[in-house]
Tab-separated table of C-alpha atoms in Angstrom:
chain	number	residue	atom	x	y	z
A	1	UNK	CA	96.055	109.645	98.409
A	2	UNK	CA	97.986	109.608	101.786
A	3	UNK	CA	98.850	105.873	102.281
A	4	UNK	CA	99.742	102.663	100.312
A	5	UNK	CA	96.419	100.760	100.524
A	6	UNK	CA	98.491	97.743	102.569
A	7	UNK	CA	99.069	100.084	105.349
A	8	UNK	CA	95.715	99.944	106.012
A	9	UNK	CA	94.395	99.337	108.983
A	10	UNK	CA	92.188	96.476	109.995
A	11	UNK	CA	91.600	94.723	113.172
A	12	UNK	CA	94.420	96.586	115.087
A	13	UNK	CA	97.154	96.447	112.698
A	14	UNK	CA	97.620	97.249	108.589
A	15	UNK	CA	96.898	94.756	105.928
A	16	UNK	CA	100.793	93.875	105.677
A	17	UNK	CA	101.041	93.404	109.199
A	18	UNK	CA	98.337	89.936	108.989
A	19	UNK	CA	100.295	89.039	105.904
A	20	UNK	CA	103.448	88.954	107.525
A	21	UNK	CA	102.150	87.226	110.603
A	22	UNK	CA	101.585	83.987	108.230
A	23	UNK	CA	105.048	84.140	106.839
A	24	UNK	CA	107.351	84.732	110.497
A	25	UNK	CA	106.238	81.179	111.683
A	26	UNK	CA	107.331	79.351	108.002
A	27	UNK	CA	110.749	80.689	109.137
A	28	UNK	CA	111.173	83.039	106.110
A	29	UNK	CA	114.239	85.385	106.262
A	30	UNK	CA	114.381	86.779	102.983
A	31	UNK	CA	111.838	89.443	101.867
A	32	UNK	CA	111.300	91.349	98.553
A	33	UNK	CA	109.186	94.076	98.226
A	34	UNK	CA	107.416	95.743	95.214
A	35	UNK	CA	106.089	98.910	96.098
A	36	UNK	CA	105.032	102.145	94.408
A	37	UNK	CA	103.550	105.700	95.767
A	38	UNK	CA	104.808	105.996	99.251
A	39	UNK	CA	106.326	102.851	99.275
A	40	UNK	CA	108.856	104.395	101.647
A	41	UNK	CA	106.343	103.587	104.012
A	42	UNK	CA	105.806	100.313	103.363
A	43	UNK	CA	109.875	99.945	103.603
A	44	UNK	CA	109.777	101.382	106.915
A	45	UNK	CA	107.083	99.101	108.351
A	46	UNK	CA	108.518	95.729	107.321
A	47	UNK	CA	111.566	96.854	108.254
A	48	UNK	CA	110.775	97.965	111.624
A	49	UNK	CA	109.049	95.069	112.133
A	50	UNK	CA	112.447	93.187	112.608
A	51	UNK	CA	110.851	90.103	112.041
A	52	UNK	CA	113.280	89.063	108.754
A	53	UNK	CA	117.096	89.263	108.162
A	54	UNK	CA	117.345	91.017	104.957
A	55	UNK	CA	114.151	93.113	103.449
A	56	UNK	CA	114.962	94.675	99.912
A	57	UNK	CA	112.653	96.077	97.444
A	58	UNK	CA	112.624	97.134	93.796
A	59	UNK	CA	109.577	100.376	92.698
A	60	UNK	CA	107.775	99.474	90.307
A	61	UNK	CA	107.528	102.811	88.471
A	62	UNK	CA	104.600	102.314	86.308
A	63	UNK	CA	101.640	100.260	87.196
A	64	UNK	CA	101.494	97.617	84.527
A	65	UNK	CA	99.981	94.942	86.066
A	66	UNK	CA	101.219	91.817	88.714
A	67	UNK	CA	102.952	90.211	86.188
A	68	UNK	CA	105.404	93.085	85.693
A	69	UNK	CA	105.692	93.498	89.311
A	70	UNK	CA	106.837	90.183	89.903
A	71	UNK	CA	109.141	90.286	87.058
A	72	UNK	CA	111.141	93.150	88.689
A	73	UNK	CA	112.255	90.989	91.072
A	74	UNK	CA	114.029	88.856	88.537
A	75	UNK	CA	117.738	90.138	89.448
A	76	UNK	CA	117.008	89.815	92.967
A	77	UNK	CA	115.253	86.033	93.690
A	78	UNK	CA	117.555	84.516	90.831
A	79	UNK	CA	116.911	80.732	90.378
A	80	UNK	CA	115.715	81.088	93.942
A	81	UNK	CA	112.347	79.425	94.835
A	82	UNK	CA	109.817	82.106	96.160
A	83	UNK	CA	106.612	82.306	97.935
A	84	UNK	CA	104.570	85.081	96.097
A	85	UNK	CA	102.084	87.041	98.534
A	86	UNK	CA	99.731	89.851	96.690
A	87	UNK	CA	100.311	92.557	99.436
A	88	UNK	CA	96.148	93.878	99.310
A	89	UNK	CA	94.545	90.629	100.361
A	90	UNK	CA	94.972	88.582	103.655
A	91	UNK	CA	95.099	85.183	104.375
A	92	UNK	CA	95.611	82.865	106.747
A	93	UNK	CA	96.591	78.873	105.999
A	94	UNK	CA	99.421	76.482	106.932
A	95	UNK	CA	101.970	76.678	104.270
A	96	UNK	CA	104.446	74.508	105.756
A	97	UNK	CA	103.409	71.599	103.598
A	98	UNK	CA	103.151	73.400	100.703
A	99	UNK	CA	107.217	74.787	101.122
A	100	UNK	CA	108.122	71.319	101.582
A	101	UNK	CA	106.409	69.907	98.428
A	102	UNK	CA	108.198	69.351	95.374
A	103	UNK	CA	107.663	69.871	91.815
A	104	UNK	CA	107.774	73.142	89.615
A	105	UNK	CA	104.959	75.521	91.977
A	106	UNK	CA	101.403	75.686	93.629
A	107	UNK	CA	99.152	78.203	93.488
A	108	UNK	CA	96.622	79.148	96.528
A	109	UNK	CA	93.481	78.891	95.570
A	110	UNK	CA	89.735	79.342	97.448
A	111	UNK	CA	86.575	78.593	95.678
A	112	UNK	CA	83.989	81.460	95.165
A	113	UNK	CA	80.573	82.210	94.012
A	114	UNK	CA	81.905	85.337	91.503
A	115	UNK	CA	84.626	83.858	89.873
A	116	UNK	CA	84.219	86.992	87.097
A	117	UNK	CA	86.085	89.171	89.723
A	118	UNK	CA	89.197	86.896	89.452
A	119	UNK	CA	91.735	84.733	87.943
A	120	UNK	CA	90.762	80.899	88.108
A	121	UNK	CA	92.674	77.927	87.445
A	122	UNK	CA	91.267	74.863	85.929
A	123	UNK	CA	92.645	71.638	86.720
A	124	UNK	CA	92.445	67.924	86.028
A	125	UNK	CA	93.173	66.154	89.326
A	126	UNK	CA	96.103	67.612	91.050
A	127	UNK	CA	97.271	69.362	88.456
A	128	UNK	CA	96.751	72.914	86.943
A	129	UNK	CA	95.654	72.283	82.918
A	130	UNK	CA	94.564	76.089	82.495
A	131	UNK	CA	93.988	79.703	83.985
A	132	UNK	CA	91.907	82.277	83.147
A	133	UNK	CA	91.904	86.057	84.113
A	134	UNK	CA	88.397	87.314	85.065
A	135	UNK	CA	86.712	85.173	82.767
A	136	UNK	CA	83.435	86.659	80.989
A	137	UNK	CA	82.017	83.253	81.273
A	138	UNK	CA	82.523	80.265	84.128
A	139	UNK	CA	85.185	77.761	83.594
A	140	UNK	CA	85.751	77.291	87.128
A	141	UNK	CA	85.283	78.879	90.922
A	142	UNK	CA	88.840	78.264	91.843
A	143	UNK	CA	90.363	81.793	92.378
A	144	UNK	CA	93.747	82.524	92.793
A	145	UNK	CA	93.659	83.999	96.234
A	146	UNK	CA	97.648	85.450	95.970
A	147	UNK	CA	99.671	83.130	97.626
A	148	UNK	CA	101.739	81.220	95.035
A	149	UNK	CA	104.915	78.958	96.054
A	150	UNK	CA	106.780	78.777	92.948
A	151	UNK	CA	109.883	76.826	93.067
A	152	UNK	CA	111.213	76.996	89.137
A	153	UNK	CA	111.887	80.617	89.612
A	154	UNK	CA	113.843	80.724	86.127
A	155	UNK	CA	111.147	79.662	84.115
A	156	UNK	CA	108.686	81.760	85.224
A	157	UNK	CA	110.780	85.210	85.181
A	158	UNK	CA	111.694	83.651	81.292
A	159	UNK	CA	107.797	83.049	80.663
A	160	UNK	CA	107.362	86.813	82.313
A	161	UNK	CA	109.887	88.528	80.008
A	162	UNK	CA	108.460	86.577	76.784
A	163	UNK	CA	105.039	88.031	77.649
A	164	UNK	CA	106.754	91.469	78.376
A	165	UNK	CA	109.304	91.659	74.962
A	166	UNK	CA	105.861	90.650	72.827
A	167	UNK	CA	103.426	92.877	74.446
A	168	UNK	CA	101.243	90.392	75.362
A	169	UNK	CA	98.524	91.966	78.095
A	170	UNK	CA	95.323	90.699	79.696
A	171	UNK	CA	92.817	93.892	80.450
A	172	UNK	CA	95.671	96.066	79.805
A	173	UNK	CA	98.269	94.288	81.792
A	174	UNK	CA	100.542	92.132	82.497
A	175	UNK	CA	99.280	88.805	83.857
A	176	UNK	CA	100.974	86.915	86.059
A	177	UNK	CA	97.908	84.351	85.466
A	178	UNK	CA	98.986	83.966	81.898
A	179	UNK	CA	102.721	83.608	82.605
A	180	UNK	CA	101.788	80.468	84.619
A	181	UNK	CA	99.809	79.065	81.353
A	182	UNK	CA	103.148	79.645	79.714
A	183	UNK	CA	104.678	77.459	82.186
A	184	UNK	CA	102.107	74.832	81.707
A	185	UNK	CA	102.359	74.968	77.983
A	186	UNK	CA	106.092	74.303	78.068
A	187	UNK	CA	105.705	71.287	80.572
A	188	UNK	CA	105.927	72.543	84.080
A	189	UNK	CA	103.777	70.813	86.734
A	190	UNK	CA	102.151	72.920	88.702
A	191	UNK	CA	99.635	72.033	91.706
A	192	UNK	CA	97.014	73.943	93.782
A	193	UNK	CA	96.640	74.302	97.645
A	194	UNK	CA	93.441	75.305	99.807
A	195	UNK	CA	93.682	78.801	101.450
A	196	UNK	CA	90.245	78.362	103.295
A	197	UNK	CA	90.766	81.767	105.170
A	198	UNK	CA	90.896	84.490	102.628
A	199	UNK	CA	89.618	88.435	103.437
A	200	UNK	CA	89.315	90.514	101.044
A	201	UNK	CA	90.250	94.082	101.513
A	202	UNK	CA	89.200	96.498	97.922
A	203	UNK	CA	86.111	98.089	99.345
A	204	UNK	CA	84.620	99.895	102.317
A	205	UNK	CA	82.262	97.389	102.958
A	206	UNK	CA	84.699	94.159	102.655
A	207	UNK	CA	87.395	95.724	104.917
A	208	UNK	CA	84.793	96.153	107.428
A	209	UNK	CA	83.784	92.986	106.923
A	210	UNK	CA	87.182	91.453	107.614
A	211	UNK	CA	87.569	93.565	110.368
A	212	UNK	CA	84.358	91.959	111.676
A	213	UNK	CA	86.044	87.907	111.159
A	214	UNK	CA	89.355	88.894	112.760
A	215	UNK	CA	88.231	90.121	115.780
A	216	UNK	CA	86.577	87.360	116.644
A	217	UNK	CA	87.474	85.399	119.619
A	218	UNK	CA	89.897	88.083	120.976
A	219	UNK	CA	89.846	88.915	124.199
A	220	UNK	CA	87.912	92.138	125.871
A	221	UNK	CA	90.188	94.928	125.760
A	222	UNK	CA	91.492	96.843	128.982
A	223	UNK	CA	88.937	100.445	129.138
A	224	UNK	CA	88.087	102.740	131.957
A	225	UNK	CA	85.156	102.505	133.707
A	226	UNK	CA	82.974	104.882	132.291
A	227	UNK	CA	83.912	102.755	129.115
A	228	UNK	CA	81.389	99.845	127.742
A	229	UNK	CA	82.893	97.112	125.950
A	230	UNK	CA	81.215	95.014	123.560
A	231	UNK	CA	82.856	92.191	122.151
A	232	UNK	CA	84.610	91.446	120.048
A	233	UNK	CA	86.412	94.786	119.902
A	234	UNK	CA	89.735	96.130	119.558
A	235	UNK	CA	91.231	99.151	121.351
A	236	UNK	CA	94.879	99.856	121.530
A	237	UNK	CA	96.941	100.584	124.426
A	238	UNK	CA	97.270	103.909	123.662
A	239	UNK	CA	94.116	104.914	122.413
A	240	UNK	CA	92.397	107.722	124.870
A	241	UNK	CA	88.807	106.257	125.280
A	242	UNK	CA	86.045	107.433	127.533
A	243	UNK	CA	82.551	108.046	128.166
A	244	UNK	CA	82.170	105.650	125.578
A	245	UNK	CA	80.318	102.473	124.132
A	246	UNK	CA	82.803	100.542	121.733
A	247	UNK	CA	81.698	97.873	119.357
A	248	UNK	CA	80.828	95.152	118.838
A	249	UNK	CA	83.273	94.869	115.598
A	250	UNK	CA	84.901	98.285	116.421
A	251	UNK	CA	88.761	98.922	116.214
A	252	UNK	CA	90.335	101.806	117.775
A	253	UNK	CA	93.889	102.256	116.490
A	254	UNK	CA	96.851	104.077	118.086
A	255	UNK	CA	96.739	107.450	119.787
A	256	UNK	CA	93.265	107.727	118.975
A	257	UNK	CA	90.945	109.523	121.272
A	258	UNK	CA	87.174	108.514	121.603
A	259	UNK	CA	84.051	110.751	123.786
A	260	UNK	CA	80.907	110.578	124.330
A	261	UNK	CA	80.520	108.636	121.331
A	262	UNK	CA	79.316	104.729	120.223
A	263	UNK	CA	81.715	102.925	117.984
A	264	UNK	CA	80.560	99.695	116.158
A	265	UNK	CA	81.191	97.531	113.294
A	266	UNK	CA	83.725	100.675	112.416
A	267	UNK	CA	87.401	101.082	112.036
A	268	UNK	CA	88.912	104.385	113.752
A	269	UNK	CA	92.497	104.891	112.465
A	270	UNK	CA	95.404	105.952	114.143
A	271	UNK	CA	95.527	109.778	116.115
A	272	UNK	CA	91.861	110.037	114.814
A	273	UNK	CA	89.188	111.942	117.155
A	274	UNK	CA	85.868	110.773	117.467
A	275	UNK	CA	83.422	113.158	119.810
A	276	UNK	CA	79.942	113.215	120.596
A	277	UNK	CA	78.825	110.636	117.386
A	278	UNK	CA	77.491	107.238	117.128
A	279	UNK	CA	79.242	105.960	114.556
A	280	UNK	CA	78.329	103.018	112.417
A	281	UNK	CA	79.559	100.889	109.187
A	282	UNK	CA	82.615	103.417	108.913
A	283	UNK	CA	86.248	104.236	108.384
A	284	UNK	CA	87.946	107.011	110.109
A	285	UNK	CA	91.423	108.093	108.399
A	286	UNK	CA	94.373	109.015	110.638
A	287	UNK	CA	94.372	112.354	112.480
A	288	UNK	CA	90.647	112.839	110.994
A	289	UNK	CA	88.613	114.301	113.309
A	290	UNK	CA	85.340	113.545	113.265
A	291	UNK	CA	82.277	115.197	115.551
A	292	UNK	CA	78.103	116.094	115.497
A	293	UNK	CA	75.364	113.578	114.621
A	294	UNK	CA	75.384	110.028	113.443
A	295	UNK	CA	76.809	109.131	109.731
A	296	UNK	CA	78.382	106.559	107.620
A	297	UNK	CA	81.360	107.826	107.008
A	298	UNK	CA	85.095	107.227	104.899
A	299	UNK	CA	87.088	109.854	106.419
A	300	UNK	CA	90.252	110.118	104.887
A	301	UNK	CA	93.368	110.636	106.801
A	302	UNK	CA	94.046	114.445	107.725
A	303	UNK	CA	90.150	115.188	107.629
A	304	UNK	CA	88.004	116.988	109.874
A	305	UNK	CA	84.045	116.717	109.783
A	306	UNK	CA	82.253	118.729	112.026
A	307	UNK	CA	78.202	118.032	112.101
């Protein structure tokens, strides 16, 4: 209700924020954004960020599925090849081979044991032959995990409006699964690439769960010295912590202030107030304030609970 579900925050920073960290290395300049409800603040962040030359955006005013939010961008990218990132899901792989490859486009993909959940592609040695969107039953455990280098922009934004003017949907949508079958129906090549690192981010308990993987191995944040520390945790620099005992798997975001309280395996967001709690397997909103007895708690942003 009060955020864009990439701003997010997970392991000291929002969902967008890990995203982009993969793409600043490949030497990307050139960003388009598709946002929707408060994506103004999604604008802002990138943008801030000051990590690319030109950032634009289109809104995608009604929520008809990836597909049409990829064909927005049509006027913008051009003939222009494009690396396609899902902005809810993080990642983290080397994509500088992949940008250097030729041929028409490569999809990301990441084998899983529920395949149902997402789209798959089939394939017959390097090549993609098929893909299907949440298929009822298994015809492969490669899922698209969202990161797509497509380099035969103007076929795919042709496939996209074909699917569009006809009113072809998948569950309701538009599928950018099934505009890549329209590619490989009218002879493109396309490839797949491992993305071995892939967090998912749709529920309370996977957030916290990626949460959990990315702050491993960092190092043991600064804290006072009525302040326990146990790694791995995160605690920004201008967090207000005392009388405390944070983590393991805890991350304190900015401006936060945390007494008497034990944080672990929890994400506190930014400005929140955490007071006399132990607090486990939860997410605490920005500016929530939160005090009283132990709970599992999803504390939206602007919330107080008093216990």
């Amino acid at each position: 209700h009060t955020r864009p579900k990439p701003l997010l925050h997970v392991a000291g920073k929002p969902i967008i924020g890990h995203i982009l960290d993969q793409l600043v290395p490949l030497g990307i300049e050139r960003i388009v954004l598709v946002v929707g409800y408060l994506g103004d603040r999604i604008i802002d962040y990138v943008k801030d960020r000051g990590d690319f030359r030109q950032v634009e955006f289109v809104e995608q005013k009604e929520m008809l599925g990836l597909g049409h939010a990829i064909w927005l961008t049509r006027d913008i990218v051009g003939d222009d090849p494009q690396l396609m990132v899902y902005g809810d899901t993080i990642f983290r792989a080397d994509l500088t081979d992949v940008l250097s490859r030729s041929g028409d486009g490569y999809i990301g993909v990441h084998r899983v044991d529920d395949p149902g959940r997402f789209g798959v592609v089939i394939q017959q040695d390097d090549r993609v032959t098929g893909l299907v969107e949440k298929p009822d039953t298994f015809v492969s455990d490669l899922a698209i995990v969202g990161v797509n280098c497509i380099r035969d922009s103007r076929r795919l934004y042709a496939c996209l409006g074909r699917l569009i003017r006809e009113e072809r949907r998948t569950r309701d949508e538009f599928q950018v699964t099934d505009a890549f079958q329209a590619m490989i129906d009218e002879g493109a090549e396309l490839g797949t690439f491992p993305v071995e690192d892939w967090f998912d981010c749709g529920t309370r308990e996977a957030l916290l769960v990626t949460n959990r993987v990315l702050l491993e191995g960092r190092s043991v944040p600064d804290a006072g010295d009525d302040v326990v520390i146990v790694p791995p945790a995160h605690i920004d620099p201008t967090a207000r912590v005392s009388q405390s005992v944070i983590g393991p798997h805890a991350s304190i975001g900015a401006g936060a202030r945390v007494q008497q309280s034990v944080v672990r395996n929890s994400i506190v967001g930014e400005e929140a107030v955490v007071e006399s709690i132990v607090l486990e397997d939860s997410i605490i909103g920005f500016q929530a304030v939160v005090t009283g007895r132990p709970s599992h708690l999803n504390v939206g942003d602007l919330s107080q609970i008093t216990s």
